[in-house]
XYZ file of C-alpha atoms in Angstrom:
668
model
C 110.263 113.614 127.927
C 114.109 113.294 128.047
C 115.613 110.062 127.219
C 118.794 109.295 128.962
C 119.335 106.397 126.496
C 120.038 108.766 123.464
C 122.930 110.854 123.165
C 122.506 114.369 122.346
C 123.837 113.760 118.927
C 121.444 110.914 118.403
C 118.590 113.145 119.482
C 119.742 115.648 116.868
C 120.096 113.010 114.265
C 116.202 112.166 115.091
C 115.045 116.021 114.786
C 117.144 116.655 111.638
C 116.705 113.574 109.851
C 115.046 114.307 106.299
C 113.276 111.057 105.783
C 112.607 110.300 109.629
C 110.218 112.167 112.137
C 110.622 111.883 115.656
C 107.476 111.197 117.609
C 106.836 111.325 121.384
C 109.124 109.067 123.285
C 107.921 105.956 124.692
C 107.504 106.356 128.462
C 110.322 103.442 128.933
C 113.035 102.163 127.031
C 111.520 99.139 125.053
C 113.146 96.208 123.171
C 111.479 93.290 121.488
C 107.997 94.975 121.601
C 105.206 93.432 119.788
C 102.693 95.949 117.855
C 99.478 95.507 116.185
C 97.407 98.195 114.283
C 93.870 98.772 115.448
C 91.985 101.906 113.666
C 93.991 105.148 114.809
C 96.066 103.332 117.299
C 99.332 101.226 117.510
C 98.657 98.727 120.489
C 102.121 98.124 122.112
C 102.172 94.935 123.950
C 105.111 94.770 126.267
C 108.911 94.285 125.469
C 111.901 92.290 126.950
C 111.320 91.967 130.674
C 108.716 95.118 130.299
C 105.177 93.818 131.179
C 103.247 97.223 130.183
C 101.131 97.771 127.429
C 100.210 101.155 125.966
C 97.974 102.327 122.841
C 99.423 104.940 120.903
C 96.925 107.390 119.335
C 98.635 108.432 115.894
C 96.311 111.592 115.480
C 96.943 113.019 118.782
C 100.739 111.437 119.261
C 99.885 110.651 122.734
C 100.142 107.498 124.639
C 97.767 105.778 127.191
C 98.509 103.031 129.537
C 96.232 100.092 128.791
C 97.282 97.241 131.256
C 100.255 95.044 132.595
C 101.084 91.582 131.777
C 100.145 89.385 134.718
C 103.147 89.245 137.162
C 104.192 85.893 136.704
C 104.795 86.463 132.976
C 108.446 87.187 131.886
C 108.357 88.690 128.213
C 111.372 87.685 126.367
C 110.796 87.005 122.467
C 106.991 86.686 122.667
C 104.605 87.176 119.839
C 101.165 88.974 119.557
C 98.707 88.357 116.617
C 95.119 90.049 116.022
C 92.623 87.235 115.903
C 89.696 87.581 113.167
C 86.347 86.265 114.284
C 84.077 86.013 111.034
C 80.873 86.124 113.218
C 81.956 89.153 115.083
C 80.448 92.131 113.670
C 81.379 94.497 116.301
C 84.247 96.728 115.222
C 84.663 98.324 118.141
C 86.603 95.650 119.798
C 89.461 93.282 118.419
C 90.897 90.101 120.150
C 94.649 89.807 120.736
C 96.636 86.766 121.220
C 99.765 86.873 123.178
C 101.871 83.596 123.300
C 105.416 82.175 123.197
C 108.535 83.671 124.602
C 111.105 81.985 126.653
C 108.690 81.164 129.363
C 105.841 80.153 126.809
C 102.863 81.767 128.104
C 99.451 81.777 126.053
C 97.036 84.715 126.909
C 94.569 86.675 125.161
C 92.948 90.255 125.483
C 89.503 91.476 124.177
C 90.596 95.219 123.637
C 88.227 98.382 123.219
C 89.782 101.601 122.588
C 91.300 103.730 125.856
C 90.760 106.706 124.008
C 86.709 106.325 123.496
C 85.741 108.675 126.204
C 87.932 111.327 124.645
C 85.658 111.688 121.858
C 82.528 111.795 123.742
C 81.902 108.267 122.811
C 81.091 105.586 125.290
C 81.989 102.082 123.615
C 79.298 99.609 124.604
C 81.024 96.392 126.342
C 79.551 92.741 127.405
C 78.469 92.058 130.833
C 82.061 90.801 131.576
C 83.303 94.242 130.897
C 86.205 93.350 133.538
C 87.573 90.853 131.140
C 88.258 93.841 128.733
C 91.392 95.385 128.138
C 93.639 93.020 130.371
C 95.518 89.710 129.515
C 93.379 86.568 130.798
C 94.316 82.850 129.971
C 93.341 81.609 126.467
C 90.219 79.318 127.112
C 88.588 76.952 124.535
C 84.990 76.187 124.318
C 84.554 74.239 127.849
C 86.669 77.243 129.304
C 89.747 75.079 129.757
C 93.112 77.131 129.616
C 95.196 76.571 126.258
C 98.679 76.564 126.264
C 99.923 77.028 122.840
C 103.555 75.107 122.237
C 104.735 71.489 123.321
C 107.274 71.114 126.229
C 110.154 71.019 123.801
C 109.312 73.724 121.807
C 111.536 77.025 122.292
C 109.525 79.792 121.445
C 112.072 82.611 122.318
C 111.709 84.624 119.131
C 108.718 83.080 117.955
C 106.868 84.492 114.835
C 103.400 83.442 113.693
C 100.402 84.853 111.381
C 96.931 84.083 110.890
C 95.692 82.658 107.672
C 93.190 79.629 106.226
C 90.100 79.770 104.677
C 88.438 80.934 108.023
C 91.173 82.783 109.387
C 91.416 79.585 111.855
C 95.057 78.732 111.334
C 98.152 79.927 113.189
C 101.335 79.017 111.482
C 104.107 79.368 114.010
C 107.667 79.506 112.904
C 110.372 78.982 115.702
C 113.730 77.846 116.937
C 115.588 76.188 115.726
C 114.085 75.612 112.265
C 110.502 74.511 112.832
C 107.119 75.341 111.914
C 103.841 74.198 113.356
C 100.238 74.774 112.318
C 97.670 75.389 115.363
C 93.738 75.452 114.574
C 92.297 78.386 116.520
C 88.939 76.466 116.451
C 89.524 73.003 117.591
C 92.702 74.385 119.818
C 95.023 71.503 118.354
C 98.137 71.253 116.554
C 97.601 69.956 113.167
C 100.747 69.771 111.603
C 104.701 69.919 112.914
C 107.594 70.233 110.215
C 111.076 71.062 110.040
C 112.048 73.960 107.651
C 114.799 73.217 104.992
C 117.665 75.557 106.530
C 120.395 75.123 108.981
C 119.758 78.492 110.662
C 118.461 79.071 114.137
C 115.112 80.754 113.320
C 114.292 83.550 115.840
C 113.185 87.161 115.726
C 112.526 86.770 112.250
C 110.353 88.052 109.419
C 107.232 86.089 108.798
C 104.338 87.507 106.730
C 101.238 85.901 104.836
C 101.689 86.737 101.375
C 99.564 89.303 100.064
C 96.743 87.759 98.014
C 96.742 90.089 94.831
C 94.257 87.584 93.362
C 90.616 87.303 94.564
C 90.317 86.022 97.986
C 87.455 83.525 96.776
C 90.499 81.688 94.950
C 92.515 81.227 98.291
C 89.209 79.801 100.137
C 88.439 77.659 97.172
C 91.904 76.171 96.820
C 93.027 76.400 100.414
C 96.582 77.141 99.273
C 98.465 79.508 101.546
C 101.890 80.829 100.895
C 104.029 82.210 103.830
C 107.169 84.104 103.185
C 109.769 83.870 106.021
C 113.147 85.685 105.963
C 116.165 85.238 108.496
C 119.747 86.209 108.226
C 120.712 84.483 105.067
C 117.616 82.505 104.781
C 114.455 83.150 102.552
C 111.805 80.693 102.394
C 108.442 80.359 100.461
C 106.323 77.858 102.421
C 103.378 76.718 100.555
C 101.878 74.622 103.256
C 104.036 71.535 102.385
C 106.267 72.986 99.860
C 109.293 74.961 100.361
C 111.316 77.042 98.048
C 114.956 78.716 98.685
C 115.849 82.228 97.633
C 118.647 84.671 98.796
C 118.322 87.439 101.297
C 120.682 90.105 102.939
C 122.503 88.999 106.211
C 120.430 90.460 108.837
C 118.357 89.774 111.796
C 116.218 91.439 114.519
C 114.992 93.800 112.185
C 111.692 95.612 111.958
C 109.809 95.194 108.968
C 106.480 95.961 107.461
C 104.702 94.254 104.265
C 102.986 96.782 101.857
C 101.363 95.145 98.894
C 104.180 93.021 97.290
C 107.165 94.803 99.013
C 108.722 94.059 102.238
C 110.787 96.897 103.752
C 113.492 96.225 106.588
C 114.633 98.732 108.989
C 117.824 98.245 110.740
C 118.865 94.800 112.288
C 121.832 93.006 113.810
C 124.518 92.219 111.492
C 127.630 90.192 112.684
C 128.350 92.272 115.835
C 126.780 95.824 115.083
C 123.579 97.483 114.827
C 122.341 98.525 111.492
C 121.099 101.848 110.054
C 120.403 100.512 106.601
C 116.933 100.144 105.063
C 116.575 97.205 102.611
C 113.523 96.507 100.070
C 112.451 92.973 98.659
C 110.171 92.607 95.808
C 108.148 89.262 96.291
C 107.139 89.660 92.611
C 110.298 90.319 91.084
C 112.362 88.314 93.801
C 114.923 91.404 93.907
C 116.824 93.290 96.682
C 117.559 96.723 96.931
C 119.182 98.819 99.582
C 118.604 102.378 99.986
C 120.874 105.386 100.292
C 118.684 106.769 103.045
C 119.035 105.192 106.347
C 117.900 105.120 109.837
C 118.888 108.131 112.170
C 120.446 105.702 114.560
C 121.473 102.133 114.329
C 118.660 99.797 115.721
C 118.056 96.411 116.273
C 115.000 94.515 117.934
C 112.651 97.328 116.906
C 109.257 96.745 115.663
C 107.703 98.215 112.593
C 104.327 98.980 111.597
C 102.500 100.532 108.682
C 99.446 102.511 109.105
C 97.613 102.298 106.012
C 95.109 105.461 106.836
C 97.678 108.032 106.552
C 100.579 105.947 104.828
C 103.130 106.385 107.753
C 105.420 103.556 108.733
C 106.150 103.723 112.465
C 109.420 102.281 114.134
C 109.058 101.678 117.657
C 111.617 100.943 120.469
C 114.688 98.551 120.034
C 118.427 98.131 120.885
C 121.214 100.508 119.822
C 124.832 99.248 120.311
C 124.718 100.594 123.949
C 121.555 99.077 125.282
C 117.636 99.559 124.801
C 116.262 102.720 123.723
C 112.582 104.501 123.768
C 112.773 105.784 120.242
C 109.468 106.049 118.323
C 109.508 107.631 114.997
C 107.387 107.710 111.500
C 108.590 107.816 107.997
C 106.415 108.196 104.903
C 105.670 105.138 103.080
C 106.132 106.607 99.751
C 109.516 107.756 100.586
C 110.417 104.009 100.150
C 108.293 102.895 97.248
C 109.034 105.641 94.610
C 110.896 104.576 91.497
C 113.175 107.390 92.364
C 114.843 104.966 95.041
C 115.822 102.529 92.230
C 119.232 101.909 90.578
C 120.292 104.222 88.101
C 120.121 101.311 85.505
C 116.476 100.920 86.416
C 115.664 104.467 86.103
C 117.380 104.494 82.616
C 115.382 101.853 81.555
C 112.265 103.272 82.628
C 113.263 106.504 80.625
C 114.031 104.549 77.585
C 110.643 102.855 77.717
C 108.654 105.951 78.131
C 110.833 107.617 75.180
C 109.782 104.772 73.190
C 106.011 104.530 74.125
C 105.225 108.094 74.531
C 107.509 109.820 72.089
C 108.695 112.412 74.675
C 111.075 114.800 73.066
C 114.719 115.263 74.641
C 113.693 118.745 75.625
C 111.284 117.329 78.297
C 114.300 115.273 80.063
C 114.190 117.120 83.037
C 110.611 116.226 83.605
C 111.426 112.511 83.953
C 111.801 112.329 87.723
C 108.689 113.891 88.411
C 106.873 112.007 86.144
C 108.406 108.592 87.660
C 107.177 110.063 91.197
C 103.811 110.463 89.942
C 103.820 107.153 88.479
C 103.911 105.238 91.312
C 102.639 108.063 94.033
C 100.555 106.660 96.926
C 97.728 108.986 97.981
C 96.640 109.962 101.383
C 93.369 112.012 102.370
C 94.436 115.777 102.353
C 91.223 117.438 103.194
C 87.075 117.083 103.102
C 85.056 119.942 101.631
C 81.838 120.705 103.037
C 78.733 122.714 101.967
C 76.599 120.645 99.740
C 73.289 119.351 101.169
C 72.943 116.296 98.991
C 74.833 113.765 96.669
C 78.053 115.270 95.356
C 77.672 113.973 91.648
C 80.417 115.965 89.757
C 83.908 117.124 90.527
C 86.276 118.856 88.086
C 89.703 120.451 88.569
C 90.198 123.795 86.656
C 93.127 123.629 84.066
C 95.568 125.455 86.684
C 94.504 123.259 89.614
C 93.828 126.032 91.613
C 89.921 125.376 91.707
C 87.369 122.551 91.610
C 83.935 123.057 90.590
C 81.171 120.326 91.788
C 77.578 119.813 90.993
C 74.962 118.321 93.364
C 71.515 116.877 93.774
C 71.088 119.908 95.938
C 70.155 121.974 92.729
C 73.436 123.904 93.213
C 76.962 124.273 91.473
C 79.952 125.552 93.693
C 83.466 126.638 93.168
C 86.227 125.561 95.704
C 89.836 126.923 96.365
C 91.982 123.538 96.032
C 94.560 124.963 98.745
C 92.444 126.452 101.493
C 89.524 124.084 100.895
C 87.038 127.088 101.126
C 83.969 127.838 99.009
C 84.736 130.575 96.589
C 81.487 130.797 94.519
C 77.924 128.904 94.633
C 75.666 129.185 91.362
C 72.211 129.036 92.118
C 69.527 128.636 89.059
C 68.751 125.016 88.452
C 65.601 123.889 89.965
C 66.397 120.201 89.928
C 69.375 117.824 90.195
C 72.617 119.006 88.760
C 74.326 116.014 87.044
C 77.614 117.587 85.879
C 79.425 120.908 85.783
C 82.834 121.476 84.052
C 85.192 124.342 83.722
C 85.897 125.743 80.134
C 89.364 125.258 78.739
C 90.312 129.035 79.709
C 88.716 128.675 83.165
C 86.395 131.657 82.950
C 83.321 129.720 82.287
C 81.613 126.853 83.941
C 78.947 124.944 82.102
C 76.371 122.738 84.082
C 73.333 120.466 83.148
C 70.333 119.110 85.111
C 67.256 117.178 85.338
C 65.687 120.629 84.978
C 66.238 120.241 80.979
C 68.679 122.884 80.924
C 72.276 123.591 80.268
C 73.735 126.835 81.847
C 76.658 128.999 81.297
C 78.334 130.613 84.668
C 80.826 133.105 84.816
C 83.466 132.135 87.458
C 84.744 135.365 88.696
C 81.074 136.669 89.163
C 78.656 133.725 89.858
C 76.259 135.175 87.481
C 74.463 132.759 84.665
C 75.574 134.164 81.374
C 73.277 131.727 79.142
C 70.792 129.081 78.944
C 70.374 126.421 76.817
C 66.765 124.516 77.090
C 66.078 121.068 75.606
C 62.292 120.813 76.448
C 61.633 119.045 79.856
C 64.329 116.004 78.967
C 66.531 115.456 81.668
C 70.255 116.315 80.664
C 72.607 113.940 82.274
C 76.196 114.933 81.166
C 77.758 117.861 79.683
C 81.331 118.489 78.359
C 83.185 121.426 76.387
C 85.398 120.374 73.388
C 89.069 120.953 73.837
C 88.890 124.387 72.063
C 85.848 125.508 74.236
C 83.725 126.372 71.277
C 81.464 123.560 71.420
C 79.219 121.694 73.992
C 78.363 118.212 73.983
C 75.655 116.828 76.095
C 73.763 113.654 76.928
C 70.296 113.445 77.434
C 67.664 110.813 79.015
C 65.595 110.857 75.581
C 68.588 108.562 74.490
C 70.065 111.560 72.277
C 73.364 113.431 72.072
C 73.340 117.112 71.431
C 75.903 119.427 70.344
C 75.735 123.253 70.721
C 77.385 126.212 69.818
C 78.740 127.912 72.936
C 78.817 131.684 71.570
C 75.594 131.528 69.547
C 73.532 128.966 71.460
C 72.440 127.262 68.467
C 71.858 123.353 68.379
C 74.277 122.216 65.676
C 73.658 118.506 65.712
C 71.635 115.531 67.277
C 73.349 112.143 67.479
C 71.066 109.151 67.157
C 72.269 105.587 67.655
C 71.699 104.472 71.476
C 68.282 102.851 72.872
C 68.439 104.241 76.293
C 69.388 107.217 78.437
C 72.956 108.643 77.422
C 74.844 108.699 80.618
C 78.338 110.133 79.545
C 80.066 112.179 76.772
C 83.235 113.273 76.091
C 85.284 114.907 73.235
C 88.444 113.140 72.204
C 91.716 115.064 72.871
C 91.911 116.642 69.507
C 88.019 117.378 69.286
C 87.566 115.210 66.468
C 85.455 112.550 68.064
C 83.053 111.962 70.656
C 82.675 108.808 72.989
C 79.144 108.230 74.649
C 78.000 105.708 77.158
C 74.464 104.489 77.603
C 71.983 102.813 79.895
C 71.562 100.417 76.673
C 75.117 98.636 77.904
C 76.752 100.398 74.608
C 79.746 102.768 74.220
C 79.540 104.672 70.877
C 82.189 106.497 68.945
C 81.068 109.269 66.931
C 82.371 111.531 64.096
C 81.708 115.207 65.236
C 82.074 116.822 61.666
C 79.697 114.405 60.111
C 77.844 113.282 63.187
C 78.018 109.798 61.653
C 78.315 106.587 64.281
C 82.195 105.411 63.555
C 82.046 102.440 66.241
C 80.282 100.606 69.038
C 81.807 98.671 71.558
C 79.779 95.956 73.253
C 80.970 93.719 76.321
C 79.560 95.424 79.635
C 76.463 93.314 80.949
C 75.091 96.359 82.356
C 74.446 99.886 82.092
C 77.510 101.970 81.209
C 78.007 104.962 83.466
C 81.216 106.673 82.146
C 83.269 106.074 79.187
C 86.356 108.455 78.629
C 89.507 108.851 76.036
C 93.055 108.239 77.213
C 95.471 111.202 77.014
C 96.662 110.030 73.666
C 93.179 109.497 72.393
C 93.895 105.746 71.268
C 92.151 104.054 74.273
C 88.707 104.533 75.925
C 88.286 103.338 79.322
C 84.604 102.779 80.705
C 82.924 101.725 83.964
C 79.662 99.857 84.494
C 76.969 98.803 86.910
C 78.227 95.246 86.294
C 81.335 96.258 88.869
C 84.041 96.258 85.960
C 86.206 98.540 84.367
C 87.227 97.790 80.611
C 89.625 99.261 78.464
C 88.876 99.438 74.616
C 91.017 99.979 71.443
C 89.742 102.613 69.687
C 91.476 101.837 66.239
C 90.781 97.846 66.463
C 87.407 98.293 67.962
C 87.858 95.632 70.778
C 87.957 95.250 74.115
C 91.615 95.411 74.731
C 91.398 94.837 79.211
C 89.281 94.245 81.958
C 89.824 95.531 85.460
C 87.954 93.519 88.165
C 88.078 94.283 91.881
C 85.476 96.668 92.994
C 82.726 94.975 94.754
C 79.534 97.260 93.659
C 78.825 99.456 90.974
C 81.854 101.660 89.280
C 80.410 105.178 88.898
C 83.547 106.930 87.472
C 86.686 106.306 85.725
C 89.658 108.463 84.731
C 92.752 108.131 82.982
C 95.980 109.568 84.921
C 97.724 112.222 82.384
C 100.609 109.646 81.842
C 98.233 107.111 80.497
C 99.626 104.289 82.557
C 97.393 104.470 85.560
C 93.586 104.456 85.983
C 91.560 105.797 88.913
C 87.991 104.517 89.575
C 85.370 105.004 92.163
C 82.637 102.969 93.323
C 79.499 102.239 95.347
C 81.616 100.202 97.680
C 82.961 103.340 99.048
C 86.298 103.213 97.819
C 88.633 104.613 95.032
C 90.851 102.404 93.184
C 94.103 103.060 91.159
C 95.077 100.439 88.573
C 98.321 100.010 86.609
C 97.164 99.635 82.884
C 100.021 97.460 81.735
C 99.779 94.874 84.999
C 95.793 95.302 85.391
C 96.777 95.287 88.867
C 95.411 97.466 91.825
C 97.960 99.758 93.017
C 96.215 101.533 95.971
C 92.641 101.583 97.687
C 91.766 104.940 98.988
C 89.269 104.197 101.849
C 87.989 107.348 103.476
C 84.554 107.841 102.310
C 81.579 106.540 104.270
C 79.173 106.314 101.392
C 78.925 105.639 97.768
C 81.883 107.411 95.761
C 79.888 109.103 92.983
C 82.611 110.765 90.933
C 86.180 111.140 90.524
C 89.006 113.468 88.787
C 92.526 113.946 88.800
C 94.601 117.109 88.041
C 96.551 117.141 85.021
C 99.936 116.859 86.838
C 98.881 113.703 88.271
C 99.636 114.780 92.096
C 95.759 115.461 93.365
C 92.580 113.472 93.206
C 89.251 114.975 93.901
C 86.077 112.554 94.876
C 82.471 113.468 95.601
C 80.031 111.115 97.354
C 76.378 110.610 98.383
C 77.556 111.638 101.922
C 77.507 115.249 100.297
C 81.102 115.653 101.006
C 84.267 116.326 98.778
C 87.608 114.687 99.546
C 91.014 115.666 98.078
C 93.720 113.361 98.220
C 97.530 113.726 97.464
């Protein structure tokens, strides 16, 4: 659809921009829109003197009309927030609250997707179905209409966030420099205060500071921090405590908050619209202005981040000539990479890595790629389907072109990473297959099973070439040595077995665990083996002598996996106690503990850089952790069931995961 408000030059800029992708235009020019993300939809709730509301389907790049605001409502500087009902278990609907603006309306909408029938699904609605997908008065418990705002309050350009231990507090900031707190349960204001600034707060940035710590602490302490930016004013509002900080002189920008970073797009300076993109780090209290800019100057635009596909959407706004119908999206990681930092910061990173990793000068050209990988944000690329039961193991080949998987359906399968197609299927095991690994040269696969056998398979033909039999004892894990000459396996009879690959002779039996041996792995130099067990212990062994060198104690339940860091100096482990622990090999002590998963942690692995850890859990998530800060950097949500295994290719760019839903997912 043509847009008369954009010049041909601007249209061309949108198409050719390297960092912004033009999407289907809005049906009408829109300024001061308010947006809410709901699953794969962006709900666009009116704009300046525009009462139309639309749903934008992110997957289809299409719009659908939802409803109009009532004819007696004039939208000018309104605010829309998503209410959270802790008692409502129906995730097929959400409740929106629209209030404020010049005429100070207060309305609510119970929204169910207008796209449901497109997927062949009929969403169940309540008996009052005529109240869905339309703006109605906001009622209290006695069906009296609620109007948020006092007579003297100027709510044009009002902004609000929902917080509180029960998500019942509406924090409202508005002209000139006021803040009020409205209780959504009692429908009463519980506080009014004046912000310590002379600025006229309007159309500003207001966010509830992300809680990096456990939410339970917030509920317990009832201490909420809100961050506000407007022109040259920056405020940290800790309910009753304010703190000043510096900010660039812009207003009426689009903004999104991602983890501890706020991104600002466009805005209005002293007279002209801006194309600039700014970033503010809450943790470091530092500003950065990007070299890359918006394709066109914009202000009064709206920004929203879709966490599912890691894109930021910029919707509507004004340029220097008037309102426009622009809708564009940009990759979130374009604005989060260290590559965007100043040259001085990149220099510091390089110097740090040179000291800690002892990287030789000949590798200097690889630093940019290494830095990008260090902060990379992953999204789901494809889903591989073929197994008929739990996928318990996934592992990349050395060149990253293939994945081998093992399943409780008694099979081992090889997949092409780029196409997602199944290349080979190995049949022979008569019971659950727990693990499958490529040999270092990629020509062979080893697998182990509850049928008491370890089998070697040729990858090019899919034929079984050798079988190691260990009575009827279940074999729970198996791994090649770095040179491919030996195999180590963990058994249900509490032992660890070493075999010579070429001769098939059992070389050693390691004794020391008092329960099932759940994982085994050679150190990077092949001189040691680390094992984990249902006895809660992690043992370190000398390969040559078979002697147990050290034992690590700390987990309160069975240790599912224990793996070496790339340099062999640390071990990372995961357990049924929901924790991840890092151990110093030389000192033999626990170094760090990572908490965040709400259920069993089933697998864990270091990134090749040694600075990041990836884990997966029965809570259906995959998490990335920064080793130094001990903080989670990203959560990958795409599995519908327990995630049993995870692996990362040696360049750090691709993650594979397997689940009890029988599927393998590839992330990049």
